[in-house]
GROMACS .gro file of C-alpha atoms in nm:
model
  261
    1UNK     CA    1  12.352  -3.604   7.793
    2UNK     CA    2  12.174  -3.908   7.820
    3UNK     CA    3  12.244  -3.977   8.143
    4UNK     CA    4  11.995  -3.693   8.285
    5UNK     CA    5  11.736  -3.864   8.058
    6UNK     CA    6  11.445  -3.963   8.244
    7UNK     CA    7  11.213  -4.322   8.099
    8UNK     CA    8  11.003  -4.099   7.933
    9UNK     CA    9  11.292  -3.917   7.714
   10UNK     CA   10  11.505  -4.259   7.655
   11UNK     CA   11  11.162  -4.411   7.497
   12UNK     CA   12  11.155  -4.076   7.281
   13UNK     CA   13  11.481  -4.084   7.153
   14UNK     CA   14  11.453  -4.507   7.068
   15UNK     CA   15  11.140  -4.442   6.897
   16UNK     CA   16  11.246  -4.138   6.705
   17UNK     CA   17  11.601  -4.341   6.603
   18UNK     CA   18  11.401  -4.656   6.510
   19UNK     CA   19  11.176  -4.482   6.321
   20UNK     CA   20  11.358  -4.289   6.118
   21UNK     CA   21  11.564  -4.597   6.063
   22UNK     CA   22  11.305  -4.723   5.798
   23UNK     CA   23  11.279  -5.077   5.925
   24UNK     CA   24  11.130  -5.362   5.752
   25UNK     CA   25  10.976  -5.474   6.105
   26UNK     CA   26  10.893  -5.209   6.343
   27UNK     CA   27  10.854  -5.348   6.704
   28UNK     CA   28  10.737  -5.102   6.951
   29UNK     CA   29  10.678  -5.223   7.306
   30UNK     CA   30  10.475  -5.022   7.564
   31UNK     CA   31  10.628  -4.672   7.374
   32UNK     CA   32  10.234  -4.541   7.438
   33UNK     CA   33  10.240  -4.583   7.856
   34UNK     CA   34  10.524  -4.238   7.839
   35UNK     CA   35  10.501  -3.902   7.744
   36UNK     CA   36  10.232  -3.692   7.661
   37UNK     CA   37   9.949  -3.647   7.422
   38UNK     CA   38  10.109  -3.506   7.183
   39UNK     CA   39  10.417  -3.745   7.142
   40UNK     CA   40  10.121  -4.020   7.141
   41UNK     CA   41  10.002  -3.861   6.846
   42UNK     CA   42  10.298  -3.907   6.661
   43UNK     CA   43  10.378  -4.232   6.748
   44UNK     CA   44  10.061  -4.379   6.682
   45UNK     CA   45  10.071  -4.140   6.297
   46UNK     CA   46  10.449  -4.298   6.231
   47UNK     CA   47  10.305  -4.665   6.286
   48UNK     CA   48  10.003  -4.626   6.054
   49UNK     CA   49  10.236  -4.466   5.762
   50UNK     CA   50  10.472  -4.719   5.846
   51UNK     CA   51  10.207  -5.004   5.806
   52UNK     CA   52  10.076  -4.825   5.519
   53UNK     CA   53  10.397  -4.862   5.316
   54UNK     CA   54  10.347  -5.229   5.316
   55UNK     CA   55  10.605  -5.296   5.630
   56UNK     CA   56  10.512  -5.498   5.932
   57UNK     CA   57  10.446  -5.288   6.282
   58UNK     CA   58  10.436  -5.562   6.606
   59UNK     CA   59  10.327  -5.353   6.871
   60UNK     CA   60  10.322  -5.458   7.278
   61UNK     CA   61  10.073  -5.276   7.495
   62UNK     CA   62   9.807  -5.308   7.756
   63UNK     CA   63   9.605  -5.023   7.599
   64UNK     CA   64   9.285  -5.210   7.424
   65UNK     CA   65   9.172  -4.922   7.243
   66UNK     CA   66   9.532  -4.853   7.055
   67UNK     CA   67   9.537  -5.215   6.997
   68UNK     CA   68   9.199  -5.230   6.900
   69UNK     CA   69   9.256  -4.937   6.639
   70UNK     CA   70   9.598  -5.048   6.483
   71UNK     CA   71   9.618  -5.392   6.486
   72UNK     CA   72   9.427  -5.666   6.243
   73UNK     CA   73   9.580  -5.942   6.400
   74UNK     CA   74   9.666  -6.018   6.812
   75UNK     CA   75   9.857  -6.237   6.989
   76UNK     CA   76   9.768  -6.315   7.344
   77UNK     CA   77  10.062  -6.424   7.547
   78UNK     CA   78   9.998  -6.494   7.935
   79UNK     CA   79  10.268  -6.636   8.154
   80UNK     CA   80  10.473  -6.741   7.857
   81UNK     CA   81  10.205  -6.904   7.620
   82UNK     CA   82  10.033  -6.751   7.396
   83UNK     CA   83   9.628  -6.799   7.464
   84UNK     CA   84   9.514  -6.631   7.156
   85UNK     CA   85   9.595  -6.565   6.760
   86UNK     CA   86   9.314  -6.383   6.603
   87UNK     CA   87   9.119  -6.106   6.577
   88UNK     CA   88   9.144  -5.775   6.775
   89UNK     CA   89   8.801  -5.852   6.955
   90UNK     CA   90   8.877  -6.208   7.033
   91UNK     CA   91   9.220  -6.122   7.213
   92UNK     CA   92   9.065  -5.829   7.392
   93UNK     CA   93   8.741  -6.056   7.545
   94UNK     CA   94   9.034  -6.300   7.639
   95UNK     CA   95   9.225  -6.039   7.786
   96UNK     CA   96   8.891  -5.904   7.998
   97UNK     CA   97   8.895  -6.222   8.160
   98UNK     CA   98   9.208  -6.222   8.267
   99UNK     CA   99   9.185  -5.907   8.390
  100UNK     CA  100   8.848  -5.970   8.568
  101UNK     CA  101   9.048  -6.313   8.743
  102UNK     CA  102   9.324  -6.098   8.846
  103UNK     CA  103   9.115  -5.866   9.052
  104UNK     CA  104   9.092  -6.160   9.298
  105UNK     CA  105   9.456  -6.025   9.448
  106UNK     CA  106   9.423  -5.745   9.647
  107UNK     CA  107   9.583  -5.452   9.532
  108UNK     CA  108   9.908  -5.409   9.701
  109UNK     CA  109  10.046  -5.805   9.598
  110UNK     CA  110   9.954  -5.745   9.237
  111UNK     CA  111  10.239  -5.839   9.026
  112UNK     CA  112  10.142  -5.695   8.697
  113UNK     CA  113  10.258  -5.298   8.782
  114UNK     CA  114  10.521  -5.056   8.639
  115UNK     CA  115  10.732  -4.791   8.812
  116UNK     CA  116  11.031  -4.751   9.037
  117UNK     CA  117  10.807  -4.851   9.381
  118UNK     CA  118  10.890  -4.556   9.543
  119UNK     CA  119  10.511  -4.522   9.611
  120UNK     CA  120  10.283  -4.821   9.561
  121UNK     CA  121   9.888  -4.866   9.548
  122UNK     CA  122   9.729  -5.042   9.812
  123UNK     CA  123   9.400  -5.039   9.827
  124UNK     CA  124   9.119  -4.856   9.549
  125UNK     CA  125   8.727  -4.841   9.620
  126UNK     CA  126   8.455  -4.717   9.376
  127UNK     CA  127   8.144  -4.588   9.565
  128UNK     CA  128   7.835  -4.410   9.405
  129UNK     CA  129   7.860  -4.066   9.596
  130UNK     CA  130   7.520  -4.011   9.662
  131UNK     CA  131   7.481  -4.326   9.863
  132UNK     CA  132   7.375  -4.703   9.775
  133UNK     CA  133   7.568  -4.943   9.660
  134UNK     CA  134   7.513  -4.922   9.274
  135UNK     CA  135   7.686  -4.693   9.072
  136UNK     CA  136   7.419  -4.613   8.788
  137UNK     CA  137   7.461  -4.357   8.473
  138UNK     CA  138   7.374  -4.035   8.612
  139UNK     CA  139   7.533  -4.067   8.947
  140UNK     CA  140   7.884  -3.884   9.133
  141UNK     CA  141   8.166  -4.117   9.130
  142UNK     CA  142   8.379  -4.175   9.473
  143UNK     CA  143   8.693  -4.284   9.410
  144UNK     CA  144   8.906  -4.332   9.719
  145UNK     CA  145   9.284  -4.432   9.666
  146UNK     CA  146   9.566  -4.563   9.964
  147UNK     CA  147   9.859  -4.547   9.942
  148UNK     CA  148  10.220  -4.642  10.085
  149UNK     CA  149  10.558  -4.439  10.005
  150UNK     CA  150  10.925  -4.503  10.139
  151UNK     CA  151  10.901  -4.139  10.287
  152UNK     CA  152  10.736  -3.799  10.195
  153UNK     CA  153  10.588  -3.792   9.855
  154UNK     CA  154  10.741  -3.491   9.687
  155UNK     CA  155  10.557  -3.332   9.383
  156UNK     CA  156  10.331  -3.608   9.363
  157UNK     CA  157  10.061  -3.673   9.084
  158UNK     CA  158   9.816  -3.907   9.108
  159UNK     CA  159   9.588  -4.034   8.830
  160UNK     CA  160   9.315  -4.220   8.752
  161UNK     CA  161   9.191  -4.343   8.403
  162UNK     CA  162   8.840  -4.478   8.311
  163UNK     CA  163   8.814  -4.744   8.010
  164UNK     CA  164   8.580  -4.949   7.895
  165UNK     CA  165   8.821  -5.063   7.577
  166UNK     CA  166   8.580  -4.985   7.290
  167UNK     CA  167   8.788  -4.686   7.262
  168UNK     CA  168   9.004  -4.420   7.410
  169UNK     CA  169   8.972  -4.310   7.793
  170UNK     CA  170   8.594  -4.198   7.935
  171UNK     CA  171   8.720  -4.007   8.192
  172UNK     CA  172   9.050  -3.876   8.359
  173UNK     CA  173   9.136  -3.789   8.716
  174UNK     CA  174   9.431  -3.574   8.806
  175UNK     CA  175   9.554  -3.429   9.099
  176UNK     CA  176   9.782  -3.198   8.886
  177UNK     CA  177   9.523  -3.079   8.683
  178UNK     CA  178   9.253  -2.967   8.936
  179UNK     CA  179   9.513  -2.910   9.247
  180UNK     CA  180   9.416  -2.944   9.596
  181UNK     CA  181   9.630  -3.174   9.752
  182UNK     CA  182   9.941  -3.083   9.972
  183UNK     CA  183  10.308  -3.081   9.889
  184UNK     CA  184  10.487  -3.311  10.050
  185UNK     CA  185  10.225  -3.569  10.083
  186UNK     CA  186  10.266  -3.813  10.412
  187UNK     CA  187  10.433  -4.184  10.351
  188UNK     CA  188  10.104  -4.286  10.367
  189UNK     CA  189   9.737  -4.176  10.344
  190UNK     CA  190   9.424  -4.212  10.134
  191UNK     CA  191   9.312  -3.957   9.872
  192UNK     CA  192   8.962  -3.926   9.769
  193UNK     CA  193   8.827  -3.786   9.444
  194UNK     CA  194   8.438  -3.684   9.389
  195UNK     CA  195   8.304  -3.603   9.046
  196UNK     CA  196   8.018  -3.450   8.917
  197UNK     CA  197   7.762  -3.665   8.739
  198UNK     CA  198   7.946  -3.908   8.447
  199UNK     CA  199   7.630  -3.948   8.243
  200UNK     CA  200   7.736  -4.244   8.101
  201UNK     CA  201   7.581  -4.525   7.916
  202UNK     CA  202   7.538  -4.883   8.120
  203UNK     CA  203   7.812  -5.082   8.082
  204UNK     CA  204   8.160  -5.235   8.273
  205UNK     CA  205   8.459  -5.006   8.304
  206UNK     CA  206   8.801  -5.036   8.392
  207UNK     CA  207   9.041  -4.808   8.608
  208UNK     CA  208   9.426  -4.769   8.548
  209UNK     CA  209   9.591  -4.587   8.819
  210UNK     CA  210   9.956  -4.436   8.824
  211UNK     CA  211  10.138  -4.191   9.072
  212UNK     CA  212  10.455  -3.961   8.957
  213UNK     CA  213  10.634  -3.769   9.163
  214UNK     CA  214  10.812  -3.519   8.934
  215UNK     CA  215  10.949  -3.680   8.603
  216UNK     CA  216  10.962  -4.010   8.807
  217UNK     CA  217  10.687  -4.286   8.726
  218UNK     CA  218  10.601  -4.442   9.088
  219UNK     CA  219  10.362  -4.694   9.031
  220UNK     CA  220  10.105  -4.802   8.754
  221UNK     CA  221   9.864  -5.045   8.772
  222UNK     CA  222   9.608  -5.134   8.449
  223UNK     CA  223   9.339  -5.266   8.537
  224UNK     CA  224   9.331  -5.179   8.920
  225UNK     CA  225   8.953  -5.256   8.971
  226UNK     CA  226   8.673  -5.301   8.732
  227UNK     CA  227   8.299  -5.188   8.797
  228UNK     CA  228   7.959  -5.163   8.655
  229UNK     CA  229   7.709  -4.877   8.536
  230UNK     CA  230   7.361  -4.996   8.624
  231UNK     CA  231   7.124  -4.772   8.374
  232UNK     CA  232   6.894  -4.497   8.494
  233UNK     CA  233   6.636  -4.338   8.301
  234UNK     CA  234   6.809  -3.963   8.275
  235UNK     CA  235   6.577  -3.805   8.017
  236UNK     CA  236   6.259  -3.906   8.212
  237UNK     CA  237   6.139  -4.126   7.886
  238UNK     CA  238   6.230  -4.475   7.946
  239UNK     CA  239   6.503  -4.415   7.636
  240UNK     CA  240   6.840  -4.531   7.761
  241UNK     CA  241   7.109  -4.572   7.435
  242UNK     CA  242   7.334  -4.889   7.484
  243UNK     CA  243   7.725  -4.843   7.539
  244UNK     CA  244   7.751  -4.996   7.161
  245UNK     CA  245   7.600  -4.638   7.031
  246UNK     CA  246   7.749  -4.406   7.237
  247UNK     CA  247   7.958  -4.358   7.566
  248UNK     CA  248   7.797  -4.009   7.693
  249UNK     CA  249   7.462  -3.927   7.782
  250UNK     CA  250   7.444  -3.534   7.767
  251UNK     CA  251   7.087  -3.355   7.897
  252UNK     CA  252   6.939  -3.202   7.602
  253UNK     CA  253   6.619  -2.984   7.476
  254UNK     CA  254   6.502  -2.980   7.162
  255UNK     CA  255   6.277  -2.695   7.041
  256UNK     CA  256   6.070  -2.613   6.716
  257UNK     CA  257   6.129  -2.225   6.579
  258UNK     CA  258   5.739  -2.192   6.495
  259UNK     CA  259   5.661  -2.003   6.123
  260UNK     CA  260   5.955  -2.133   5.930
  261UNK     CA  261   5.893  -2.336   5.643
   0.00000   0.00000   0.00000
């Protein structure tokens, strides 16, 4: 039956096999960019008991926070060297850079995607949605996306992750989730997502972007564009927390129940 497998399932079954295998070296590459939460879960809980039992994972991903929280040690390898052999936090700054240098390429010549190019990424551009030019903590986020398919785009999903790589995602953008768009989509158009206010700390982020159209994986790009929240003063008191406390700024009110001791 493998044959009507799609990525996702063939990863699943490999990962299940080799880990029930009880390997002396476990080496997982990129198993965390398929399937859903759930299977996630249980990858990431099989390579901590796995590690755990005194036997060596090696895992290959782009995602900084699962690297971040499994790994002790990193290796850095860019266009066949390796650029870095340390510590979580000194591959991941290295990696930043990179990422920052490769946002010189437009879009639609990056090299450094996933998918079967069915539909392909174009263009992306982050605007603050209640005008200006800076994006600050408190404001609507306008993300509009372009894109280019072969022909109609069938039961399309487009999504669109926000990182800043001290931990999992901030935010997630899905067309499946909230609906709205057509079905078929045209060969090519732009799509344009507004949010309500993120009410985030100040900081750089980072957007991953990926389109499916049914079971099929179209076109995934880490690291699409990068961006900067400028801080506002959201509680009225001059108090703004830095990103290294917290991610989310929530309004609040405190209030003091008078007569109890």
């Amino acid at each position: 039956p493998v044959k009507r497998y799609s990525s996702g399932m063939y990863v699943r079954l490999a990962f299940a096999v080799a880990a029930h295998l009880e390997p002396e070296i476990l080496l997982v590459d990129e198993v965390l960019a398929v399937g859903d939460a759930a299977f996630q879960k249980k990858c990431l809980g099989k390579m901590d008991d796995v590690a755990h039992h005194g036997r060596t994972v090696v895992v290959v991903s782009h995602n900084m926070a699962s690297i971040q929280s499994l790994c002790q040690r990193v290796i850095l390898v860019h266009t066949g060297s390796i650029l870095v052999d340390g510590s979580p936090r000194e591959a991941v700054g290295k990696y930043l850079e990179l990422s920052q240098s490769e946002e010189s390429v437009s879009l639609d010549q990056r090299q450094d995607r996933s998918g079967d190019g069915y539909a392909r990424f174009t263009a992306l551009r982050i605007e603050n949605a209640d005008g200006g030019t800076v994006i600050r903590s408190g404001s609507r986020f306008r993300l509009s996306i372009d894109y280019r398919a072969d022909g109609p785009l069938r039961h399309a999903r487009f999504t669109a992750t926000v990182y800043d790589y001290a931990g999992p995602g901030l935010f997630l953008f899905d067309t499946e989730a909230v609906g709205g768009i057509p079905d078929p989509l045209p060969a090519e158009g732009t799509l344009t997502c507004v949010t309500e206010p993120m009410n985030i700390t100040p900081g750089r982020c980072f957007l991953n972007v990926a389109i499916h159209r049914g079971t099929s994986l179209a076109d995934h790009v880490q690291n699409a564009v990068s961006f900067d929240i400028e801080p506002e003063d959201i509680y009225g008191t001059g108090r703004i927390p830095p990103r290294e406390w917290v991610v989310g700024l929530l309004r609040h009110q405190w209030t003091l129940a008078e007569g109890k001791s």
